[in-house]
PDB file of C-alpha atoms in Angstrom:
ATOM      1  CA  UNK A   4      -8.132 -64.645  42.223  1.00  0.00           C
ATOM      2  CA  UNK A   5      -9.438 -61.153  41.083  1.00  0.00           C
ATOM      3  CA  UNK A   6      -9.347 -59.897  44.708  1.00  0.00           C
ATOM      4  CA  UNK A   7      -5.417 -61.174  45.021  1.00  0.00           C
ATOM      5  CA  UNK A   8      -4.771 -59.618  41.560  1.00  0.00           C
ATOM      6  CA  UNK A   9      -6.001 -56.177  42.939  1.00  0.00           C
ATOM      7  CA  UNK A  10      -4.009 -56.816  46.168  1.00  0.00           C
ATOM      8  CA  UNK A  11      -0.763 -57.443  44.181  1.00  0.00           C
ATOM      9  CA  UNK A  12      -1.300 -54.260  42.085  1.00  0.00           C
ATOM     10  CA  UNK A  13      -1.995 -52.140  45.254  1.00  0.00           C
ATOM     11  CA  UNK A  14       1.396 -53.490  46.826  1.00  0.00           C
ATOM     12  CA  UNK A  15       3.203 -52.654  43.707  1.00  0.00           C
ATOM     13  CA  UNK A  16       1.786 -48.928  43.307  1.00  0.00           C
ATOM     14  CA  UNK A  17       2.154 -48.772  47.082  1.00  0.00           C
ATOM     15  CA  UNK A  18       6.006 -49.529  46.820  1.00  0.00           C
ATOM     16  CA  UNK A  19       6.491 -46.823  44.314  1.00  0.00           C
ATOM     17  CA  UNK A  20       4.688 -44.499  46.911  1.00  0.00           C
ATOM     18  CA  UNK A  21       6.950 -45.904  49.427  1.00  0.00           C
ATOM     19  CA  UNK A  22      10.178 -45.427  47.784  1.00  0.00           C
ATOM     20  CA  UNK A  23       9.212 -41.511  46.856  1.00  0.00           C
ATOM     21  CA  UNK A  24       7.782 -41.159  50.608  1.00  0.00           C
ATOM     22  CA  UNK A  25      11.115 -42.294  51.947  1.00  0.00           C
ATOM     23  CA  UNK A  26      12.810 -39.197  49.972  1.00  0.00           C
ATOM     24  CA  UNK A  27      10.151 -36.939  51.933  1.00  0.00           C
ATOM     25  CA  UNK A  28      10.607 -38.444  55.369  1.00  0.00           C
ATOM     26  CA  UNK A  29      14.394 -38.293  55.172  1.00  0.00           C
ATOM     27  CA  UNK A  30      14.523 -34.865  54.238  1.00  0.00           C
ATOM     28  CA  UNK A  31      11.696 -33.764  56.812  1.00  0.00           C
ATOM     29  CA  UNK A  32      13.360 -35.963  59.519  1.00  0.00           C
ATOM     30  CA  UNK A  33      16.814 -34.454  59.255  1.00  0.00           C
ATOM     31  CA  UNK A  34      16.204 -30.880  57.771  1.00  0.00           C
ATOM     32  CA  UNK A  35      12.656 -30.578  59.307  1.00  0.00           C
ATOM     33  CA  UNK A  36      11.381 -29.048  55.798  1.00  0.00           C
ATOM     34  CA  UNK A  37       8.997 -30.302  53.269  1.00  0.00           C
ATOM     35  CA  UNK A  38      10.629 -30.585  49.791  1.00  0.00           C
ATOM     36  CA  UNK A  39       7.396 -30.375  47.570  1.00  0.00           C
ATOM     37  CA  UNK A  40       9.748 -30.348  44.415  1.00  0.00           C
ATOM     38  CA  UNK A  41      10.592 -34.118  45.347  1.00  0.00           C
ATOM     39  CA  UNK A  42       7.949 -35.097  42.809  1.00  0.00           C
ATOM     40  CA  UNK A  43       9.422 -33.211  40.062  1.00  0.00           C
ATOM     41  CA  UNK A  44      12.627 -34.715  40.554  1.00  0.00           C
ATOM     42  CA  UNK A  45      10.992 -38.211  39.989  1.00  0.00           C
ATOM     43  CA  UNK A  46       9.986 -36.739  36.461  1.00  0.00           C
ATOM     44  CA  UNK A  47      13.386 -35.522  35.676  1.00  0.00           C
ATOM     45  CA  UNK A  48      14.652 -39.050  36.495  1.00  0.00           C
ATOM     46  CA  UNK A  49      12.208 -40.765  34.274  1.00  0.00           C
ATOM     47  CA  UNK A  50      13.236 -38.320  31.394  1.00  0.00           C
ATOM     48  CA  UNK A  51      16.858 -39.023  31.795  1.00  0.00           C
ATOM     49  CA  UNK A  52      16.256 -42.706  31.691  1.00  0.00           C
ATOM     50  CA  UNK A  53      13.960 -42.358  28.555  1.00  0.00           C
ATOM     51  CA  UNK A  54      16.643 -40.247  26.844  1.00  0.00           C
ATOM     52  CA  UNK A  55      19.464 -42.535  27.780  1.00  0.00           C
ATOM     53  CA  UNK A  56      17.646 -45.570  26.249  1.00  0.00           C
ATOM     54  CA  UNK A  57      15.844 -43.940  23.249  1.00  0.00           C
ATOM     55  CA  UNK A  58      18.374 -41.419  22.020  1.00  0.00           C
ATOM     56  CA  UNK A  59      21.755 -42.892  23.095  1.00  0.00           C
ATOM     57  CA  UNK A  60      20.706 -46.526  22.710  1.00  0.00           C
ATOM     58  CA  UNK A  61      22.058 -47.774  26.112  1.00  0.00           C
ATOM     59  CA  UNK A  62      20.839 -50.769  28.130  1.00  0.00           C
ATOM     60  CA  UNK A  63      18.084 -50.021  30.563  1.00  0.00           C
ATOM     61  CA  UNK A  64      20.381 -50.688  33.538  1.00  0.00           C
ATOM     62  CA  UNK A  65      22.791 -48.183  32.384  1.00  0.00           C
ATOM     63  CA  UNK A  66      19.797 -45.579  32.060  1.00  0.00           C
ATOM     64  CA  UNK A  67      18.701 -46.173  35.577  1.00  0.00           C
ATOM     65  CA  UNK A  68      22.315 -45.683  36.836  1.00  0.00           C
ATOM     66  CA  UNK A  69      22.583 -42.295  34.848  1.00  0.00           C
ATOM     67  CA  UNK A  70      19.145 -41.307  36.072  1.00  0.00           C
ATOM     68  CA  UNK A  71      20.226 -41.879  39.877  1.00  0.00           C
ATOM     69  CA  UNK A  72      23.678 -39.713  39.076  1.00  0.00           C
ATOM     70  CA  UNK A  73      21.842 -36.812  37.373  1.00  0.00           C
ATOM     71  CA  UNK A  74      18.947 -36.832  40.046  1.00  0.00           C
ATOM     72  CA  UNK A  75      21.625 -37.151  43.056  1.00  0.00           C
ATOM     73  CA  UNK A  76      23.495 -34.126  41.507  1.00  0.00           C
ATOM     74  CA  UNK A  77      20.243 -32.402  40.865  1.00  0.00           C
ATOM     75  CA  UNK A  78      19.262 -32.755  44.527  1.00  0.00           C
ATOM     76  CA  UNK A  79      22.641 -31.360  45.759  1.00  0.00           C
ATOM     77  CA  UNK A  80      22.060 -28.305  43.388  1.00  0.00           C
ATOM     78  CA  UNK A  81      18.629 -27.619  44.324  1.00  0.00           C
ATOM     79  CA  UNK A  82      19.559 -27.788  48.216  1.00  0.00           C
ATOM     80  CA  UNK A  83      22.685 -25.574  48.013  1.00  0.00           C
ATOM     81  CA  UNK A  84      20.865 -22.893  45.647  1.00  0.00           C
ATOM     82  CA  UNK A  85      17.198 -22.907  46.889  1.00  0.00           C
ATOM     83  CA  UNK A  86      17.130 -24.170  50.405  1.00  0.00           C
ATOM     84  CA  UNK A  87      20.487 -23.621  52.058  1.00  0.00           C
ATOM     85  CA  UNK A  88      20.050 -19.568  52.057  1.00  0.00           C
ATOM     86  CA  UNK A  89      16.740 -20.393  53.864  1.00  0.00           C
ATOM     87  CA  UNK A  90      18.141 -22.588  56.592  1.00  0.00           C
ATOM     88  CA  UNK A  91      16.989 -19.990  59.327  1.00  0.00           C
ATOM     89  CA  UNK A  92      13.887 -18.670  57.505  1.00  0.00           C
ATOM     90  CA  UNK A  93      10.381 -19.170  58.695  1.00  0.00           C
ATOM     91  CA  UNK A  94       8.793 -22.538  57.038  1.00  0.00           C
ATOM     92  CA  UNK A  95       6.477 -20.609  54.994  1.00  0.00           C
ATOM     93  CA  UNK A  96       9.501 -19.058  52.954  1.00  0.00           C
ATOM     94  CA  UNK A  97      10.852 -22.392  52.540  1.00  0.00           C
ATOM     95  CA  UNK A  98       7.534 -23.844  51.505  1.00  0.00           C
ATOM     96  CA  UNK A  99       6.927 -21.238  48.729  1.00  0.00           C
ATOM     97  CA  UNK A 100      10.585 -21.692  47.622  1.00  0.00           C
ATOM     98  CA  UNK A 101       9.770 -25.501  47.577  1.00  0.00           C
ATOM     99  CA  UNK A 102       6.606 -24.777  45.314  1.00  0.00           C
ATOM    100  CA  UNK A 103       8.762 -22.354  42.952  1.00  0.00           C
ATOM    101  CA  UNK A 104      11.306 -25.149  42.491  1.00  0.00           C
ATOM    102  CA  UNK A 105       8.596 -27.430  41.529  1.00  0.00           C
ATOM    103  CA  UNK A 106       7.182 -25.226  38.930  1.00  0.00           C
ATOM    104  CA  UNK A 107      10.765 -24.489  37.632  1.00  0.00           C
ATOM    105  CA  UNK A 108      11.486 -27.978  36.977  1.00  0.00           C
ATOM    106  CA  UNK A 109       8.130 -28.837  35.388  1.00  0.00           C
ATOM    107  CA  UNK A 110       8.669 -25.767  33.013  1.00  0.00           C
ATOM    108  CA  UNK A 111      12.030 -26.520  32.319  1.00  0.00           C
ATOM    109  CA  UNK A 112      11.021 -30.224  31.250  1.00  0.00           C
ATOM    110  CA  UNK A 113       8.152 -28.544  29.258  1.00  0.00           C
ATOM    111  CA  UNK A 114      10.968 -26.337  27.244  1.00  0.00           C
ATOM    112  CA  UNK A 115      13.475 -29.377  26.957  1.00  0.00           C
ATOM    113  CA  UNK A 116      11.141 -32.260  25.848  1.00  0.00           C
ATOM    114  CA  UNK A 117       7.801 -30.479  25.002  1.00  0.00           C
ATOM    115  CA  UNK A 118       4.449 -31.279  26.131  1.00  0.00           C
ATOM    116  CA  UNK A 119       3.428 -34.301  24.041  1.00  0.00           C
ATOM    117  CA  UNK A 120       3.376 -37.383  26.186  1.00  0.00           C
ATOM    118  CA  UNK A 121       6.309 -39.810  25.466  1.00  0.00           C
ATOM    119  CA  UNK A 122       5.891 -43.725  25.713  1.00  0.00           C
ATOM    120  CA  UNK A 123       8.334 -45.104  28.258  1.00  0.00           C
ATOM    121  CA  UNK A 124       9.904 -48.625  27.717  1.00  0.00           C
ATOM    122  CA  UNK A 125       9.795 -50.657  30.646  1.00  0.00           C
ATOM    123  CA  UNK A 126      13.423 -51.138  32.021  1.00  0.00           C
ATOM    124  CA  UNK A 127      12.489 -54.429  33.454  1.00  0.00           C
ATOM    125  CA  UNK A 128      11.050 -55.840  30.212  1.00  0.00           C
ATOM    126  CA  UNK A 129       7.904 -57.540  29.539  1.00  0.00           C
ATOM    127  CA  UNK A 130       8.428 -61.043  31.429  1.00  0.00           C
ATOM    128  CA  UNK A 131       5.973 -62.221  34.102  1.00  0.00           C
ATOM    129  CA  UNK A 132       5.556 -64.817  36.519  1.00  0.00           C
ATOM    130  CA  UNK A 133       2.264 -67.043  36.204  1.00  0.00           C
ATOM    131  CA  UNK A 134       0.608 -68.924  39.355  1.00  0.00           C
ATOM    132  CA  UNK A 135      -2.185 -71.176  39.769  1.00  0.00           C
ATOM    133  CA  UNK A 136      -2.146 -72.678  36.303  1.00  0.00           C
ATOM    134  CA  UNK A 137      -1.969 -69.218  34.871  1.00  0.00           C
ATOM    135  CA  UNK A 138      -4.966 -67.865  36.435  1.00  0.00           C
ATOM    136  CA  UNK A 139      -2.881 -65.126  38.523  1.00  0.00           C
ATOM    137  CA  UNK A 140      -0.075 -63.200  36.544  1.00  0.00           C
ATOM    138  CA  UNK A 141       2.498 -61.020  38.241  1.00  0.00           C
ATOM    139  CA  UNK A 142       4.344 -58.771  36.009  1.00  0.00           C
ATOM    140  CA  UNK A 143       8.175 -58.392  36.186  1.00  0.00           C
ATOM    141  CA  UNK A 144       7.527 -54.722  36.956  1.00  0.00           C
ATOM    142  CA  UNK A 145       5.489 -55.672  40.048  1.00  0.00           C
ATOM    143  CA  UNK A 146       8.106 -58.117  41.364  1.00  0.00           C
ATOM    144  CA  UNK A 147      11.043 -55.841  40.805  1.00  0.00           C
ATOM    145  CA  UNK A 148       9.403 -52.877  42.458  1.00  0.00           C
ATOM    146  CA  UNK A 149       8.250 -54.567  45.491  1.00  0.00           C
ATOM    147  CA  UNK A 150      11.775 -56.003  45.846  1.00  0.00           C
ATOM    148  CA  UNK A 151      13.444 -52.758  45.269  1.00  0.00           C
ATOM    149  CA  UNK A 152      11.350 -51.140  47.957  1.00  0.00           C
ATOM    150  CA  UNK A 153      12.228 -53.887  50.407  1.00  0.00           C
ATOM    151  CA  UNK A 154      15.968 -53.577  49.766  1.00  0.00           C
ATOM    152  CA  UNK A 155      16.030 -49.887  49.683  1.00  0.00           C
ATOM    153  CA  UNK A 156      14.110 -49.547  53.244  1.00  0.00           C
ATOM    154  CA  UNK A 157      16.458 -52.277  54.710  1.00  0.00           C
ATOM    155  CA  UNK A 158      19.536 -50.520  53.288  1.00  0.00           C
ATOM    156  CA  UNK A 159      18.355 -47.066  54.590  1.00  0.00           C
ATOM    157  CA  UNK A 160      17.587 -48.515  57.983  1.00  0.00           C
ATOM    158  CA  UNK A 161      20.982 -49.890  58.205  1.00  0.00           C
ATOM    159  CA  UNK A 162      22.514 -46.880  56.980  1.00  0.00           C
ATOM    160  CA  UNK A 163      21.167 -44.504  59.433  1.00  0.00           C
ATOM    161  CA  UNK A 164      21.658 -46.905  62.406  1.00  0.00           C
ATOM    162  CA  UNK A 165      25.067 -48.438  61.553  1.00  0.00           C
ATOM    163  CA  UNK A 166      27.114 -45.964  59.600  1.00  0.00           C
ATOM    164  CA  UNK A 167      29.116 -42.774  60.836  1.00  0.00           C
ATOM    165  CA  UNK A 168      27.335 -40.508  58.415  1.00  0.00           C
ATOM    166  CA  UNK A 169      23.802 -42.031  59.409  1.00  0.00           C
ATOM    167  CA  UNK A 170      24.819 -41.227  63.037  1.00  0.00           C
ATOM    168  CA  UNK A 171      25.504 -37.644  62.187  1.00  0.00           C
ATOM    169  CA  UNK A 172      22.143 -37.776  60.283  1.00  0.00           C
ATOM    170  CA  UNK A 173      20.372 -38.755  63.511  1.00  0.00           C
ATOM    171  CA  UNK A 174      22.270 -36.268  65.511  1.00  0.00           C
ATOM    172  CA  UNK A 175      21.314 -33.200  63.209  1.00  0.00           C
ATOM    173  CA  UNK A 176      17.658 -34.635  63.379  1.00  0.00           C
ATOM    174  CA  UNK A 177      17.560 -34.307  67.056  1.00  0.00           C
ATOM    175  CA  UNK A 178      19.484 -30.877  67.412  1.00  0.00           C
ATOM    176  CA  UNK A 179      21.307 -29.138  64.770  1.00  0.00           C
ATOM    177  CA  UNK A 180      23.055 -26.764  67.189  1.00  0.00           C
ATOM    178  CA  UNK A 181      24.345 -29.589  69.499  1.00  0.00           C
ATOM    179  CA  UNK A 182      25.436 -31.632  66.564  1.00  0.00           C
ATOM    180  CA  UNK A 183      27.531 -28.786  65.003  1.00  0.00           C
ATOM    181  CA  UNK A 184      29.170 -28.327  68.660  1.00  0.00           C
ATOM    182  CA  UNK A 185      30.178 -31.916  68.376  1.00  0.00           C
ATOM    183  CA  UNK A 186      32.065 -31.286  65.183  1.00  0.00           C
ATOM    184  CA  UNK A 187      29.429 -32.405  62.622  1.00  0.00           C
ATOM    185  CA  UNK A 188      28.943 -30.547  59.321  1.00  0.00           C
ATOM    186  CA  UNK A 189      25.339 -29.753  59.438  1.00  0.00           C
ATOM    187  CA  UNK A 190      25.506 -28.556  55.989  1.00  0.00           C
ATOM    188  CA  UNK A 191      27.229 -31.480  54.414  1.00  0.00           C
ATOM    189  CA  UNK A 192      24.806 -33.650  56.237  1.00  0.00           C
ATOM    190  CA  UNK A 193      21.620 -32.134  55.030  1.00  0.00           C
ATOM    191  CA  UNK A 194      23.187 -32.236  51.237  1.00  0.00           C
ATOM    192  CA  UNK A 195      23.722 -35.834  51.634  1.00  0.00           C
ATOM    193  CA  UNK A 196      20.270 -36.179  52.631  1.00  0.00           C
ATOM    194  CA  UNK A 197      18.818 -34.528  49.800  1.00  0.00           C
ATOM    195  CA  UNK A 198      21.242 -36.672  47.615  1.00  0.00           C
ATOM    196  CA  UNK A 199      20.011 -39.800  48.983  1.00  0.00           C
ATOM    197  CA  UNK A 200      16.368 -38.658  48.629  1.00  0.00           C
ATOM    198  CA  UNK A 201      16.696 -37.531  45.014  1.00  0.00           C
ATOM    199  CA  UNK A 202      18.456 -40.563  44.048  1.00  0.00           C
ATOM    200  CA  UNK A 203      15.445 -42.834  45.372  1.00  0.00           C
ATOM    201  CA  UNK A 204      13.077 -40.426  43.453  1.00  0.00           C
ATOM    202  CA  UNK A 205      15.213 -41.423  40.089  1.00  0.00           C
ATOM    203  CA  UNK A 206      14.552 -45.117  41.050  1.00  0.00           C
ATOM    204  CA  UNK A 207      10.775 -44.213  41.681  1.00  0.00           C
ATOM    205  CA  UNK A 208      10.450 -42.491  38.642  1.00  0.00           C
ATOM    206  CA  UNK A 209      11.687 -45.087  36.460  1.00  0.00           C
ATOM    207  CA  UNK A 210       9.615 -47.921  38.054  1.00  0.00           C
ATOM    208  CA  UNK A 211       6.489 -45.799  37.928  1.00  0.00           C
ATOM    209  CA  UNK A 212       6.782 -44.974  34.292  1.00  0.00           C
ATOM    210  CA  UNK A 213       7.576 -48.848  33.688  1.00  0.00           C
ATOM    211  CA  UNK A 214       4.390 -49.750  35.350  1.00  0.00           C
ATOM    212  CA  UNK A 215       2.376 -46.614  33.831  1.00  0.00           C
ATOM    213  CA  UNK A 216       4.173 -46.047  30.362  1.00  0.00           C
ATOM    214  CA  UNK A 217       3.190 -42.291  29.787  1.00  0.00           C
ATOM    215  CA  UNK A 218       5.789 -39.838  30.581  1.00  0.00           C
ATOM    216  CA  UNK A 219       5.099 -35.983  30.455  1.00  0.00           C
ATOM    217  CA  UNK A 220       6.491 -32.796  32.394  1.00  0.00           C
ATOM    218  CA  UNK A 221       3.707 -33.216  35.013  1.00  0.00           C
ATOM    219  CA  UNK A 222       4.112 -36.992  35.586  1.00  0.00           C
ATOM    220  CA  UNK A 223       5.334 -36.660  38.990  1.00  0.00           C
ATOM    221  CA  UNK A 224       3.029 -34.163  40.489  1.00  0.00           C
ATOM    222  CA  UNK A 225       0.311 -36.582  41.681  1.00  0.00           C
ATOM    223  CA  UNK A 226       2.594 -39.211  42.689  1.00  0.00           C
ATOM    224  CA  UNK A 227       4.659 -36.883  44.709  1.00  0.00           C
ATOM    225  CA  UNK A 228       1.551 -35.341  46.661  1.00  0.00           C
ATOM    226  CA  UNK A 229       0.223 -39.254  47.401  1.00  0.00           C
ATOM    227  CA  UNK A 230       3.685 -40.095  48.514  1.00  0.00           C
ATOM    228  CA  UNK A 231       3.744 -37.044  50.766  1.00  0.00           C
ATOM    229  CA  UNK A 232       0.497 -38.399  51.915  1.00  0.00           C
ATOM    230  CA  UNK A 233       1.747 -41.690  52.439  1.00  0.00           C
ATOM    231  CA  UNK A 234       4.727 -40.243  54.707  1.00  0.00           C
ATOM    232  CA  UNK A 235       2.310 -38.475  56.829  1.00  0.00           C
ATOM    233  CA  UNK A 236       0.045 -41.663  56.935  1.00  0.00           C
ATOM    234  CA  UNK A 237       2.810 -43.779  58.235  1.00  0.00           C
ATOM    235  CA  UNK A 238       4.527 -41.210  60.356  1.00  0.00           C
ATOM    236  CA  UNK A 239       6.696 -38.604  58.756  1.00  0.00           C
ATOM    237  CA  UNK A 240      10.242 -38.819  59.802  1.00  0.00           C
ATOM    238  CA  UNK A 241       9.955 -42.675  60.015  1.00  0.00           C
ATOM    239  CA  UNK A 242      11.495 -44.900  57.678  1.00  0.00           C
ATOM    240  CA  UNK A 243       9.321 -48.056  58.385  1.00  0.00           C
ATOM    241  CA  UNK A 244       6.280 -45.470  58.630  1.00  0.00           C
ATOM    242  CA  UNK A 245       6.976 -44.245  54.865  1.00  0.00           C
ATOM    243  CA  UNK A 246       6.942 -48.036  53.880  1.00  0.00           C
ATOM    244  CA  UNK A 247       3.849 -49.037  55.424  1.00  0.00           C
ATOM    245  CA  UNK A 248       2.053 -45.743  54.507  1.00  0.00           C
ATOM    246  CA  UNK A 249       3.185 -46.073  50.888  1.00  0.00           C
ATOM    247  CA  UNK A 250       1.854 -49.713  50.700  1.00  0.00           C
ATOM    248  CA  UNK A 251      -1.095 -49.175  52.523  1.00  0.00           C
ATOM    249  CA  UNK A 252      -2.263 -46.071  50.351  1.00  0.00           C
ATOM    250  CA  UNK A 253      -1.409 -48.097  47.187  1.00  0.00           C
ATOM    251  CA  UNK A 254      -3.753 -51.043  48.394  1.00  0.00           C
ATOM    252  CA  UNK A 255      -6.465 -48.334  49.239  1.00  0.00           C
ATOM    253  CA  UNK A 256      -6.306 -46.474  45.923  1.00  0.00           C
ATOM    254  CA  UNK A 257      -6.457 -49.769  43.807  1.00  0.00           C
ATOM    255  CA  UNK A 258      -9.353 -51.288  45.800  1.00  0.00           C
ATOM    256  CA  UNK A 259     -11.148 -47.686  45.538  1.00  0.00           C
ATOM    257  CA  UNK A 260     -10.858 -47.880  41.958  1.00  0.00           C
ATOM    258  CA  UNK A 261     -11.800 -51.337  41.549  1.00  0.00           C
ATOM    259  CA  UNK A 262     -14.778 -51.529  43.934  1.00  0.00           C
ATOM    260  CA  UNK A 263     -15.981 -47.813  44.396  1.00  0.00           C
ATOM    261  CA  UNK A 264     -15.137 -45.615  41.578  1.00  0.00           C
ATOM    262  CA  UNK A 265     -12.114 -44.592  39.359  1.00  0.00           C
ATOM    263  CA  UNK A 266     -13.361 -40.949  39.867  1.00  0.00           C
ATOM    264  CA  UNK A 267     -13.556 -41.197  43.540  1.00  0.00           C
ATOM    265  CA  UNK A 268     -10.196 -43.031  44.301  1.00  0.00           C
ATOM    266  CA  UNK A 269      -8.261 -39.958  45.172  1.00  0.00           C
ATOM    267  CA  UNK A 270     -10.951 -38.655  47.384  1.00  0.00           C
ATOM    268  CA  UNK A 271     -11.039 -41.848  49.269  1.00  0.00           C
ATOM    269  CA  UNK A 272      -7.152 -42.055  49.631  1.00  0.00           C
ATOM    270  CA  UNK A 273      -7.431 -38.769  51.249  1.00  0.00           C
ATOM    271  CA  UNK A 274     -10.454 -39.213  53.248  1.00  0.00           C
ATOM    272  CA  UNK A 275      -8.475 -42.186  54.904  1.00  0.00           C
ATOM    273  CA  UNK A 276      -5.704 -39.835  55.598  1.00  0.00           C
ATOM    274  CA  UNK A 277      -7.923 -37.606  57.406  1.00  0.00           C
ATOM    275  CA  UNK A 278      -9.394 -40.321  59.522  1.00  0.00           C
ATOM    276  CA  UNK A 279      -5.932 -41.843  60.438  1.00  0.00           C
ATOM    277  CA  UNK A 280      -4.881 -38.109  61.721  1.00  0.00           C
ATOM    278  CA  UNK A 281      -7.910 -37.400  63.698  1.00  0.00           C
ATOM    279  CA  UNK A 282      -7.514 -40.949  65.445  1.00  0.00           C
ATOM    280  CA  UNK A 283      -3.635 -40.522  65.509  1.00  0.00           C
ATOM    281  CA  UNK A 284      -2.220 -37.245  64.596  1.00  0.00           C
ATOM    282  CA  UNK A 285       1.356 -38.433  64.457  1.00  0.00           C
ATOM    283  CA  UNK A 286       0.604 -41.172  61.985  1.00  0.00           C
ATOM    284  CA  UNK A 287       0.770 -44.950  62.431  1.00  0.00           C
ATOM    285  CA  UNK A 288       4.178 -45.296  63.242  1.00  0.00           C
ATOM    286  CA  UNK A 289       5.079 -41.696  64.163  1.00  0.00           C
ATOM    287  CA  UNK A 290       6.416 -40.610  67.759  1.00  0.00           C
ATOM    288  CA  UNK A 291       4.804 -37.830  69.530  1.00  0.00           C
ATOM    289  CA  UNK A 292       7.070 -35.242  70.626  1.00  0.00           C
ATOM    290  CA  UNK A 293       6.436 -32.685  73.385  1.00  0.00           C
ATOM    291  CA  UNK A 294       7.957 -29.243  72.524  1.00  0.00           C
ATOM    292  CA  UNK A 295       8.916 -27.035  75.388  1.00  0.00           C
ATOM    293  CA  UNK A 296       7.602 -23.553  75.229  1.00  0.00           C
TER     294      UNK A 296
END
């Protein structure tokens, strides 16, 4: 039962990483850039939900919706102001800009909400499911997190394959120039991608702080890095790969904490990433693309 409990905890944590990784993989797959400020959008989403419930007294469901709306708008604004002018710039310039946006969001949160940690109230509640005569307890946050991850992955897969906007996203991902010649607005498509990714970050932030109820301006930093690791682990640019990578990463982290060391768990996670990339450089579900010189 202890092993099963650790496994469920790993799947729950991995589902949060997977939701964050979906934002990374969509932006990279379509815009071919790494948005390292994505982890701080998680933090902003959690703070918006916290303020909505604690200061305005609104229901948790409304707070989640409000958080998604604010983060979606934030994603569009960040893309338009910071990344759109660098559309044809070298990748290093985009990377440095992303790090700058990340620090800007962290310090803005520090000025607005202060450095003292906030206690985050779970939006799911404190209910739980007991199995095997109470020997195994699954929290409501765990159940909701796993279900949310599955629903989001299915919805994104259907969106990118069955809708006109999703077709435009795949076209821009393949060839921006050709897509523009076919009448697709590349700028609008990339903005929509950032909006979707930021909305997912808000959901991930709320679920993360519901499971680990401490909120501060640096809350999204390490989960953001691990989610990026999950996206690379599964094959960046692949939606199923992001989900698989996130869940595997969460399971590895929880088992490393339980059976190896809590201090070395992060080292184990990144060591596994290195091993996977040595064996399969494109990630578990990534596709190898030959580039013409």
